[in-house]
Coordinates of C-alpha atoms in Angstrom, one line a residue:
M90 CA 15.6 -39.6 -15.0
A91 CA 12.2 -40.1 -16.6
L92 CA 9.4 -42.2 -15.3
N93 CA 7.9 -44.7 -17.8
L94 CA 4.2 -43.7 -18.1
A95 CA 3.4 -47.2 -19.3
M96 CA 4.4 -48.9 -16.0
S97 CA 1.8 -49.8 -13.5
P98 CA 0.4 -47.2 -11.2
L99 CA 1.9 -49.1 -8.2
R100 CA 5.3 -49.1 -9.7
R101 CA 5.1 -45.4 -10.7
R102 CA 4.1 -44.6 -7.1
H103 CA 7.0 -46.6 -5.7
C104 CA 9.4 -44.9 -8.2
F105 CA 8.1 -41.5 -7.2
L106 CA 8.5 -42.1 -3.4
V107 CA 11.9 -43.7 -3.9
L108 CA 13.0 -40.6 -5.9
G109 CA 11.7 -38.5 -3.0
C110 CA 13.7 -40.6 -0.5
V111 CA 16.9 -40.4 -2.7
L112 CA 16.6 -36.6 -2.6
F113 CA 16.7 -36.7 1.2
V114 CA 19.5 -39.3 1.5
P115 CA 22.3 -36.8 1.9
F116 CA 20.2 -35.0 4.5
C117 CA 19.6 -38.2 6.5
C118 CA 23.2 -39.3 6.2
F119 CA 24.4 -35.9 7.5
I120 CA 22.2 -36.4 10.6
L121 CA 23.2 -40.0 11.2
F122 CA 26.9 -39.2 11.3
S123 CA 26.4 -36.4 13.8
V124 CA 24.6 -37.9 16.7
P125 CA 27.1 -37.8 19.6
D126 CA 24.7 -37.3 22.5
V127 CA 21.0 -37.6 23.6
S128 CA 20.1 -34.1 22.4
S129 CA 21.4 -34.9 18.9
E130 CA 19.4 -38.1 19.0
Q131 CA 16.3 -36.2 19.8
L132 CA 17.1 -33.8 16.9
L133 CA 17.4 -36.9 14.7
I134 CA 14.0 -38.1 15.7
Q135 CA 12.5 -34.7 14.9
R136 CA 14.2 -34.5 11.6
I137 CA 12.9 -37.9 10.7
A138 CA 9.4 -36.8 11.7
E139 CA 9.8 -33.8 9.5
L140 CA 10.9 -36.0 6.6
Q141 CA 7.8 -38.2 7.2
V142 CA 5.5 -35.3 6.9
K143 CA 7.2 -34.1 3.7
L144 CA 7.0 -37.5 2.2
Q145 CA 3.2 -37.5 3.0
Y146 CA 3.0 -34.2 1.2
L147 CA 5.0 -35.6 -1.8
D148 CA 2.8 -38.7 -1.9
S149 CA -0.4 -36.5 -2.1
M150 CA 1.2 -34.5 -4.9
Y151 CA 2.0 -37.8 -6.7
R152 CA -1.6 -38.9 -6.4
T153 CA -2.7 -35.6 -7.9
R154 CA -0.4 -36.2 -10.9
Q155 CA -1.6 -39.8 -11.1
E156 CA -5.2 -38.6 -11.3
D157 CA -4.2 -36.2 -14.1
L158 CA -2.5 -39.1 -16.0
R159 CA -5.6 -41.2 -15.6
R160 CA -7.8 -38.6 -17.1
L161 CA -5.4 -38.1 -19.9
T162 CA -5.4 -41.8 -20.6
E163 CA -9.2 -41.9 -20.7
H164 CA -9.2 -39.1 -23.3
I165 CA -6.6 -40.9 -25.4
D166 CA -8.6 -44.1 -25.2
L167 CA -11.7 -42.2 -26.5
L168 CA -9.7 -40.7 -29.3
A169 CA -8.4 -44.2 -30.2
L170 CA -11.9 -45.7 -30.6
P171 CA -12.7 -47.0 -34.1
P172 CA -15.3 -44.9 -36.1
N173 CA -18.0 -47.5 -35.6
A174 CA -17.4 -47.8 -31.8
S175 CA -20.7 -46.3 -30.9
A176 CA -22.5 -48.7 -33.3
L177 CA -20.7 -51.6 -31.7
L178 CA -21.7 -50.5 -28.2
A179 CA -25.3 -50.1 -29.4
A180 CA -25.4 -53.4 -31.3
P181 CA -28.4 -55.5 -30.4
V182 CA -27.9 -58.7 -28.4
P183 CA -30.7 -60.9 -29.6
E184 CA -30.4 -63.7 -27.0
L185 CA -30.9 -61.2 -24.1
R186 CA -34.1 -59.6 -22.9
P187 CA -34.5 -55.8 -23.7
E188 CA -34.0 -54.6 -20.1
V189 CA -30.7 -56.6 -19.9
K190 CA -29.5 -55.2 -23.2
Q191 CA -30.1 -51.7 -22.0
L192 CA -28.3 -52.4 -18.7
L193 CA -25.2 -53.7 -20.6
K194 CA -25.3 -50.8 -23.0
N195 CA -25.2 -48.3 -20.1
M196 CA -22.5 -50.2 -18.0
S197 CA -18.9 -49.2 -18.0
G198 CA -15.9 -51.2 -16.7
M199 CA -17.4 -54.6 -17.6
A200 CA -15.0 -57.2 -18.8
A201 CA -16.7 -57.8 -22.1
A202 CA -20.1 -57.6 -23.9
Q203 CA -20.3 -59.4 -27.2
G204 CA -16.5 -59.0 -27.6
V205 CA -16.6 -55.2 -27.0
H206 CA -14.5 -53.8 -24.2
P207 CA -16.0 -50.4 -23.3
P208 CA -13.2 -47.8 -22.6
F209 CA -15.3 -46.1 -19.9
S210 CA -14.6 -45.9 -16.2
L211 CA -16.8 -45.4 -13.2
R212 CA -17.4 -41.8 -12.4
M213 CA -17.2 -40.9 -8.7
P214 CA -18.9 -37.8 -7.3
S215 CA -16.8 -34.6 -7.6
S216 CA -17.0 -30.9 -6.8
Y217 CA -19.5 -30.5 -9.7
H218 CA -22.1 -32.7 -7.8
F219 CA -21.9 -30.5 -4.7
L220 CA -21.5 -27.2 -6.7
P221 CA -23.4 -27.9 -9.9
H222 CA -23.4 -24.2 -10.9
L223 CA -19.7 -24.6 -11.7
L224 CA -20.8 -26.4 -14.9
D225 CA -22.7 -23.3 -16.1
D226 CA -19.5 -21.4 -16.7
V227 CA -16.4 -22.9 -18.4
S228 CA -14.2 -20.4 -16.5
S229 CA -15.8 -21.0 -13.1
L230 CA -12.6 -22.6 -11.7
R231 CA -10.1 -20.5 -13.5
L232 CA -8.3 -17.7 -11.6
A233 CA -9.5 -14.3 -12.5
Y234 CA -6.3 -12.8 -11.1
L235 CA -2.9 -14.1 -10.1
L236 CA 0.2 -12.4 -8.9
S237 CA 2.8 -15.0 -8.2
K238 CA 6.5 -15.9 -8.6
G239 CA 5.6 -19.6 -8.4
R240 CA 7.2 -20.4 -5.0
L241 CA 6.8 -24.1 -4.2
G242 CA 7.9 -26.7 -1.6
V243 CA 7.9 -24.4 1.5
S244 CA 7.3 -25.7 5.0
V245 CA 4.4 -23.4 5.9
V246 CA 1.7 -21.8 3.7
L247 CA -0.4 -19.0 5.3
G248 CA -3.8 -18.5 3.8
V249 CA -5.2 -15.0 4.2
P250 CA -8.7 -14.4 2.7
T251 CA -9.9 -10.9 2.5
V252 CA -13.1 -9.2 1.4
K253 CA -14.3 -5.7 0.9
R254 CA -15.3 -4.3 4.3
E255 CA -17.9 -1.6 4.9
K256 CA -16.0 0.3 7.5
Q257 CA -12.2 -0.2 7.3
S258 CA -9.7 -2.7 6.0
Y259 CA -7.0 -4.3 8.2
L260 CA -5.3 -6.3 5.5
M261 CA -2.2 -4.2 5.0
D262 CA -1.5 -4.0 8.7
T263 CA -2.0 -7.8 9.0
L264 CA 0.5 -8.4 6.2
N265 CA 3.0 -6.0 7.6
N266 CA 2.7 -7.7 11.0
L267 CA 3.1 -11.2 9.5
I268 CA 6.2 -10.2 7.7
E269 CA 7.8 -8.3 10.6
G270 CA 7.3 -11.4 12.7
M271 CA 9.4 -13.6 10.4
T272 CA 13.2 -14.1 10.5
V273 CA 15.0 -14.2 7.1
E274 CA 15.1 -18.0 7.3
E275 CA 11.4 -18.2 8.1
A276 CA 10.5 -15.9 5.2
N277 CA 12.5 -18.0 2.8
D278 CA 10.6 -21.2 3.8
S279 CA 7.1 -19.7 3.9
L280 CA 4.4 -18.5 1.6
I281 CA 1.6 -16.0 2.2
V282 CA -1.3 -16.5 -0.1
V283 CA -3.7 -13.5 -0.1
F284 CA -7.1 -14.5 -1.6
I285 CA -9.2 -11.5 -2.6
A286 CA -12.6 -13.1 -2.3
E287 CA -14.4 -10.6 -4.6
T288 CA -15.5 -10.6 -8.2
D289 CA -15.4 -6.9 -8.8
M290 CA -12.2 -6.7 -10.8
E291 CA -11.8 -3.0 -10.2
Y292 CA -11.6 -3.6 -6.5
V293 CA -9.4 -6.7 -6.9
L294 CA -6.9 -4.7 -9.0
Q295 CA -7.0 -1.9 -6.5
V296 CA -6.1 -4.1 -3.6
A297 CA -3.5 -6.1 -5.6
K298 CA -1.9 -2.9 -6.7
E299 CA -1.6 -1.6 -3.1
I300 CA -0.1 -4.9 -2.0
E301 CA 2.4 -4.8 -4.9
F302 CA 3.3 -1.2 -4.1
R303 CA 3.7 -1.6 -0.3
F304 CA 5.3 -5.1 -0.3
A305 CA 7.2 -5.0 -3.7
A306 CA 10.3 -6.7 -2.3
Y307 CA 8.2 -9.6 -0.9
I308 CA 6.2 -10.0 -4.1
E309 CA 9.5 -10.2 -6.0
S310 CA 11.0 -12.7 -3.6
G311 CA 7.9 -14.9 -3.9
L312 CA 6.9 -14.6 -0.2
I313 CA 3.5 -13.1 -1.1
E314 CA 1.0 -14.3 -3.8
V315 CA -2.3 -12.7 -4.6
L316 CA -5.2 -14.3 -6.4
A317 CA -8.9 -13.8 -7.0
P318 CA -11.7 -16.1 -8.2
S319 CA -13.9 -16.0 -11.3
A320 CA -17.4 -14.7 -10.8
G321 CA -18.6 -18.2 -12.0
Y322 CA -17.2 -19.8 -8.9
Y323 CA -20.0 -18.5 -6.7
P324 CA -23.6 -19.8 -6.9
D325 CA -26.6 -17.5 -6.9
F326 CA -26.6 -16.5 -3.3
G327 CA -30.2 -15.4 -3.6
K328 CA -31.3 -19.0 -4.0
L329 CA -29.6 -20.4 -0.9
R330 CA -31.6 -22.4 1.6
I331 CA -32.3 -20.6 4.9
T332 CA -30.8 -22.8 7.6
L333 CA -30.3 -22.6 11.4
G334 CA -32.9 -19.8 11.5
D335 CA -30.4 -17.3 10.4
S336 CA -31.2 -14.2 8.3
P337 CA -30.7 -14.5 4.5
E338 CA -27.8 -12.0 4.8
R339 CA -26.0 -14.1 7.4
V340 CA -26.6 -17.4 5.5
R341 CA -25.1 -15.7 2.4
W342 CA -22.1 -14.5 4.4
R343 CA -21.2 -17.8 6.1
S344 CA -21.9 -19.8 2.9
K345 CA -19.6 -17.6 0.9
Q346 CA -16.9 -17.9 3.6
N347 CA -17.1 -21.7 3.4
L348 CA -16.6 -21.5 -0.4
D349 CA -13.8 -19.0 0.0
F350 CA -11.9 -21.3 2.4
A351 CA -12.4 -24.2 0.1
Y352 CA -11.0 -22.2 -2.9
L353 CA -8.0 -20.9 -0.9
M354 CA -7.2 -24.4 0.4
S355 CA -7.4 -25.9 -3.0
Y356 CA -5.0 -23.4 -4.5
S357 CA -2.6 -23.7 -1.5
Q358 CA -2.5 -27.4 -1.1
S359 CA 0.4 -28.0 -3.6
K360 CA 2.5 -25.1 -2.3
G361 CA 3.9 -26.5 1.0
T362 CA 3.9 -29.2 3.7
F363 CA 1.7 -27.4 6.2
Y364 CA -1.2 -25.0 5.7
V365 CA -2.4 -22.4 8.3
Q366 CA -5.7 -20.7 8.0
L367 CA -5.6 -17.0 9.0
E368 CA -7.8 -14.0 8.6
D369 CA -7.1 -10.5 7.4
D370 CA -7.5 -8.7 10.8
I371 CA -5.0 -10.5 13.1
L372 CA -1.8 -9.9 15.0
A373 CA 1.0 -12.5 15.2
K374 CA 3.8 -13.0 17.8
P375 CA 7.4 -12.8 16.6
Q376 CA 8.9 -16.0 15.1
Y377 CA 5.5 -17.6 15.0
I378 CA 6.5 -19.7 12.0
S379 CA 9.3 -21.5 13.8
E380 CA 7.0 -22.1 16.9
M381 CA 4.2 -23.6 14.7
K382 CA 6.6 -25.8 12.7
K383 CA 8.5 -27.0 15.8
F384 CA 5.2 -27.9 17.5
A385 CA 3.9 -29.8 14.5
I386 CA 7.2 -31.8 14.1
D387 CA 7.3 -32.5 17.8
K388 CA 3.7 -34.0 17.8
T389 CA 4.6 -36.0 14.7
S390 CA 7.8 -37.4 16.2
K391 CA 5.8 -38.6 19.2
K392 CA 3.5 -40.5 16.8
E393 CA 0.5 -38.3 17.7
A394 CA -1.9 -38.6 14.8
W395 CA -3.2 -35.0 14.8
F396 CA -5.5 -33.5 12.3
V397 CA -5.7 -29.9 13.6
L398 CA -3.1 -27.9 15.5
D399 CA -4.8 -24.8 17.0
F400 CA -2.6 -21.7 17.6
C401 CA -5.5 -19.4 18.4
Q402 CA -8.7 -20.0 20.5
L403 CA -10.9 -17.9 18.2
G404 CA -13.0 -19.1 15.2
F405 CA -10.9 -20.4 12.3
I406 CA -7.8 -18.3 13.0
G407 CA -4.4 -20.0 13.4
K408 CA -5.6 -23.6 12.5
M409 CA -2.8 -25.7 11.0
F410 CA -3.4 -28.7 8.8
K411 CA -1.1 -31.1 6.9
S412 CA -1.5 -30.0 3.2
A413 CA -1.9 -33.7 2.3
E414 CA -5.1 -33.8 4.4
L415 CA -6.7 -30.6 3.0
P416 CA -9.0 -32.6 0.6
W417 CA -11.0 -33.8 3.6
L418 CA -11.8 -30.2 4.5
I419 CA -12.3 -28.9 1.0
T420 CA -14.8 -31.7 0.2
F421 CA -16.6 -31.3 3.5
F422 CA -17.0 -27.5 3.0
Q423 CA -18.3 -28.0 -0.5
M424 CA -20.8 -30.6 0.6
F425 CA -22.2 -28.5 3.5
Y426 CA -21.4 -24.9 2.6
N427 CA -25.0 -23.8 2.8
D428 CA -25.7 -25.6 6.1
K429 CA -23.4 -24.3 8.8
P430 CA -20.5 -21.9 9.6
V431 CA -17.0 -23.0 8.7
D432 CA -15.8 -23.5 12.3
W433 CA -18.8 -25.6 13.1
L434 CA -18.1 -27.8 10.0
L435 CA -14.5 -28.4 11.2
D436 CA -15.9 -29.6 14.5
H437 CA -18.4 -31.8 12.8
L438 CA -15.8 -33.3 10.6
L439 CA -13.7 -34.3 13.6
Y440 CA -16.8 -35.7 15.3
T441 CA -17.5 -37.9 12.3
K442 CA -13.9 -39.1 12.1
V443 CA -13.4 -40.1 15.8
C444 CA -16.6 -40.2 17.8
N445 CA -18.7 -43.3 18.6
Y446 CA -22.4 -43.0 19.0
E447 CA -22.4 -46.0 21.3
K448 CA -20.0 -44.3 23.8
N449 CA -20.6 -41.3 26.1
N450 CA -19.7 -37.7 25.2
D451 CA -16.7 -37.6 27.5
I452 CA -15.0 -40.3 25.4
C453 CA -15.8 -38.3 22.3
K454 CA -14.2 -35.2 23.7
R455 CA -11.1 -37.1 24.6
E456 CA -10.8 -38.6 21.1
K457 CA -11.3 -35.2 19.5
A458 CA -8.7 -33.6 21.8
R459 CA -6.2 -36.1 20.4
K460 CA -6.9 -35.0 16.9
W461 CA -7.4 -31.3 17.6
I462 CA -4.5 -30.2 19.7
H463 CA -4.3 -26.7 21.3
Y464 CA -1.1 -24.7 21.6
K465 CA -0.6 -22.3 24.5
P466 CA -0.1 -19.4 24.7
S467 CA -1.8 -18.4 21.5
L468 CA 0.3 -17.1 18.6
F469 CA -2.4 -15.0 17.0
Q470 CA -4.8 -12.4 18.2
H471 CA -7.9 -11.0 16.5
I472 CA -7.7 -7.2 16.2
G473 CA -10.6 -6.3 13.9
T474 CA -13.7 -4.6 15.3
H475 CA -15.8 -4.3 12.2
S476 CA -16.8 -7.7 10.7
S477 CA -17.1 -8.4 7.0
L478 CA -20.7 -9.1 7.8
K479 CA -22.5 -5.8 7.3
G480 CA -23.5 -4.2 10.6
K481 CA -21.7 -6.8 12.8
V482 CA -19.3 -5.4 15.4
Q483 CA -17.1 -8.0 17.1
K484 CA -14.6 -7.3 19.9
L485 CA -13.4 -10.9 20.3
K486 CA -10.0 -11.3 21.9
D487 CA -8.0 -14.4 22.6
K488 CA -7.1 -14.3 26.3
Q489 CA -4.4 -16.9 25.8
F490 CA -2.5 -14.5 23.5
G491 CA -1.3 -12.4 26.5
K492 CA -0.6 -8.7 26.6
V493 CA 0.6 -6.8 23.5
A494 CA 3.0 -3.9 23.6
L495 CA 1.0 -0.8 22.7
F496 CA 3.9 1.7 22.8
F497 CA 7.7 1.7 22.7
P498 CA 9.4 4.2 25.0
H499 CA 12.5 6.2 24.2
A500 CA 14.6 8.9 26.0
N501 CA 14.0 12.1 24.0
P502 CA 15.6 15.6 24.4
E503 CA 14.0 17.9 26.9
A504 CA 11.2 19.9 25.1
E505 CA 8.0 21.8 25.5
I506 CA 5.1 19.8 23.9
T507 CA 2.0 21.3 22.4
S508 CA -0.8 19.8 20.1
D509 CA -3.8 21.2 18.3
I510 CA -5.4 17.8 18.4
K511 CA -7.4 17.0 21.5
H512 CA -6.2 13.9 23.3
Y513 CA -8.3 11.1 24.6
K514 CA -8.4 10.5 28.4
Q515 CA -4.8 10.2 29.8
Y516 CA -3.1 9.5 26.4
T517 CA -1.5 12.9 26.1
L518 CA 1.3 13.8 23.7
R519 CA 3.6 14.8 26.6
R520 CA 3.3 11.5 28.3
A521 CA 4.0 9.7 25.0
Y522 CA 7.1 11.9 24.5
L523 CA 8.3 10.9 28.0
G524 CA 7.7 7.2 27.2
E525 CA 4.9 6.7 29.7
T526 CA 2.2 5.7 27.2
F527 CA 1.0 6.3 23.6
Y528 CA -0.6 9.4 22.3
W529 CA -4.2 9.2 21.2
G530 CA -5.7 12.2 19.4
L531 CA -9.2 12.7 18.1
L532 CA -9.8 13.2 14.4
P533 CA -6.9 15.1 13.0
Q534 CA -7.9 18.0 10.7
P535 CA -5.9 20.0 8.1
G536 CA -3.6 22.6 9.7
D537 CA -3.3 20.7 13.0
H538 CA 0.2 20.7 14.5
L539 CA 2.1 18.6 17.0
I540 CA 5.1 20.7 18.1
F541 CA 8.2 19.7 20.0
K542 CA 10.1 22.9 21.0
F543 CA 13.5 22.0 22.5
A544 CA 14.7 23.6 25.7
T545 CA 18.1 24.1 24.0
P546 CA 18.5 23.9 20.2
I547 CA 20.0 20.6 19.2
P548 CA 21.4 18.8 16.1
I549 CA 18.9 16.1 15.1
R550 CA 20.6 13.0 13.9
S551 CA 17.5 11.0 13.2
Y552 CA 13.8 10.8 14.0
L553 CA 11.1 8.1 14.2
F554 CA 7.4 8.5 14.5
K555 CA 5.3 5.3 14.4
S556 CA 1.5 5.7 14.3
G557 CA -1.2 3.2 15.2
N558 CA -0.7 0.2 17.5
A559 CA -1.6 -3.5 17.8
E560 CA -5.1 -2.9 19.1
H561 CA -5.9 0.1 16.8
P562 CA -3.8 -0.5 13.7
S563 CA -5.8 2.0 11.6
D564 CA -5.5 5.0 13.9
K565 CA -2.6 6.5 12.0
F566 CA -1.3 9.8 10.7
Y567 CA -2.0 10.2 7.0
N568 CA -0.7 12.9 4.7
T569 CA 1.3 14.4 7.5
T570 CA 4.8 16.0 7.1
V571 CA 7.7 16.2 9.5
E572 CA 9.2 19.7 9.7
V573 CA 12.1 21.3 11.6
L574 CA 12.8 24.9 12.5
P575 CA 16.6 25.7 12.3
V576 CA 18.1 28.4 14.5
A577 CA 19.4 30.0 11.3
A578 CA 18.2 28.8 8.0
P579 CA 20.9 28.3 5.3
R580 CA 21.0 30.8 2.5
W581 CA 20.3 28.1 0.0
L582 CA 16.9 27.6 1.6
S583 CA 14.8 30.6 0.7
P584 CA 11.4 31.1 -1.0
P585 CA 10.0 29.8 -3.2
S586 CA 11.7 26.5 -2.1
S587 CA 9.2 23.6 -2.1
N588 CA 10.8 22.4 1.2
L589 CA 10.4 25.7 3.1
T590 CA 7.1 26.7 4.7
S591 CA 5.9 30.2 5.0
D592 CA 6.7 30.4 8.7
G593 CA 10.3 29.1 8.2
F594 CA 10.0 25.4 8.9
V595 CA 11.9 23.0 6.6
I596 CA 10.1 19.8 5.4
V597 CA 12.4 16.9 6.1
G598 CA 10.0 13.9 5.7
K599 CA 6.5 12.6 5.8
F600 CA 4.4 9.6 7.1
D601 CA 4.3 6.7 4.6
S602 CA 1.3 4.5 3.8
A603 CA 2.2 2.3 6.8
G604 CA 1.9 5.3 9.1
I605 CA 5.6 5.6 9.8
A606 CA 7.9 8.6 9.5
R607 CA 11.5 7.8 9.7
G608 CA 14.6 9.8 8.5
S609 CA 17.5 12.1 9.3
V610 CA 18.1 15.8 9.2
D611 CA 20.8 17.3 7.0
D612 CA 23.8 18.5 9.0
A613 CA 23.7 21.7 6.9
L614 CA 20.6 22.8 8.7
G615 CA 22.6 23.1 11.9
R616 CA 20.9 23.2 15.3
I617 CA 17.2 22.8 15.4
Q618 CA 15.0 24.7 17.8
A619 CA 11.7 22.9 17.1
L620 CA 10.2 19.9 15.3
R621 CA 6.6 19.6 14.3
L622 CA 4.1 17.3 12.6
N623 CA 1.9 19.1 10.2
V624 CA -1.5 17.5 9.2
H625 CA -2.6 18.3 5.6
S626 CA -6.0 16.4 5.2
D627 CA -9.0 15.2 7.1
S628 CA -8.9 11.7 8.8
E629 CA -11.8 9.3 9.3
N630 CA -10.0 7.8 12.3
W631 CA -8.4 9.0 15.5
A632 CA -4.6 9.0 15.5
I633 CA -2.1 7.2 17.7
L634 CA 1.6 7.8 18.1
S635 CA 2.9 4.6 19.6
E636 CA 6.6 5.4 19.2
I637 CA 8.4 8.8 19.3
H638 CA 12.2 8.9 19.0
I639 CA 14.2 12.1 18.4
Q640 CA 17.9 11.3 18.4
D641 CA 20.3 14.2 19.0
E642 CA 23.4 12.2 19.5
V643 CA 25.0 9.2 17.9
E644 CA 24.0 6.2 19.9
P645 CA 26.8 3.9 21.1
R646 CA 27.0 0.6 19.2

């Protein structure tokens, strides 16, 4: 079925929406014929609400295509002008005064002037008016980097901007947590857009390569996309106006963040029905996607005209918008990017939309609360300590998020525990092994050992060591091997075997880039009298073991 481009815009729009409805007819019919009780009726109402939001999204996508068609039509009209068109437009009109002639010459959209119908339309302000520097570089709005499988039409798009941090990066831990918190169904109906908001291509490629290596399966499935902007997208930050009495460095930081969010939202708008703004140093609760989607559909089914659904009490984290309404935010951020922080601008936009100067502030707050709805308990928590603003340390925590599991206890074989790494306060290796808390050691060094000497030699079926935890995701073991000491080493294991240490331990595994060591021990090694973790390089961070599980028997299913 092809749409006739010559038909009127109104008819094209109707055809587009009818086509969208036709696609959903089987879905609606299925629901209508399966409503035996009240609960099913409620389900029907929610499904219809979901359909309404999707149609709003489709309508916004149609308007974008309609705009593209309009621009194309204007270009075609210009190409179709006769060779003497400019002369016709400039032809003198003797019977009119000079100032009137000049006015007619400059006008566009007039019905006629001396029989000439100018093929020019009124030009409304655009991004170029608010960000005039974009005109200085033809590639200013082109992507400098894109890693994508082209996933479209999902329910929820997660926007994750990231920048180069002076101290440490939380990005990989955040992505890992976001993915672990999804079910298979949620992952198939979501999209994570990672925006590397840097123009240093060496750094961009470094981060993109690490994401591609650590999350290869999710890149391939289309769940994760990575992009970066052209250098021409940003203005000269040295020429920004100093506002709010902030330092030049802070003005630059918050102005760039506004432009980063506008860029990320512009890219993500066409990807799915809902857009959620996140940061690169957060923690999410399990099945957060379903919780957000359910809440959004429920509010829509109740005819609540929300603009923001807030799933975190901090800053701009966990803010959900309908993708069809993102242009409001994008334009507002572009207009006032140099003036105020992004979370303040969001508040001001809501104030402008719903508050009445002639009424008191309490009424304004109530009206804003109807548009900006908070979800409790929070689904996201801020975990970063070091801000992307140089020198800023922030320990903000969302009290609505609740407590997070910092360790996972297991019943382990009886053993004597020793460690060369000094522990912090009560977080000893022995208590972690017994499942009472996590282990927290100070700055591992090459040659440091954590040794578990079993009371009786055992056959080890499997082992799991997970480092770092929700509050300290970067306190991991790096370049550390897992080694076992058999009661009697097999003959096939003898020097100079690469898996055999000088003191008789056999290397059976190592910690990966996510700070996890997981594996099994070959039955041929027989009974094991000791297991140890062997550190091979310096660490800039302390190290946490949040999970220790040594399995010496096959666990019942």
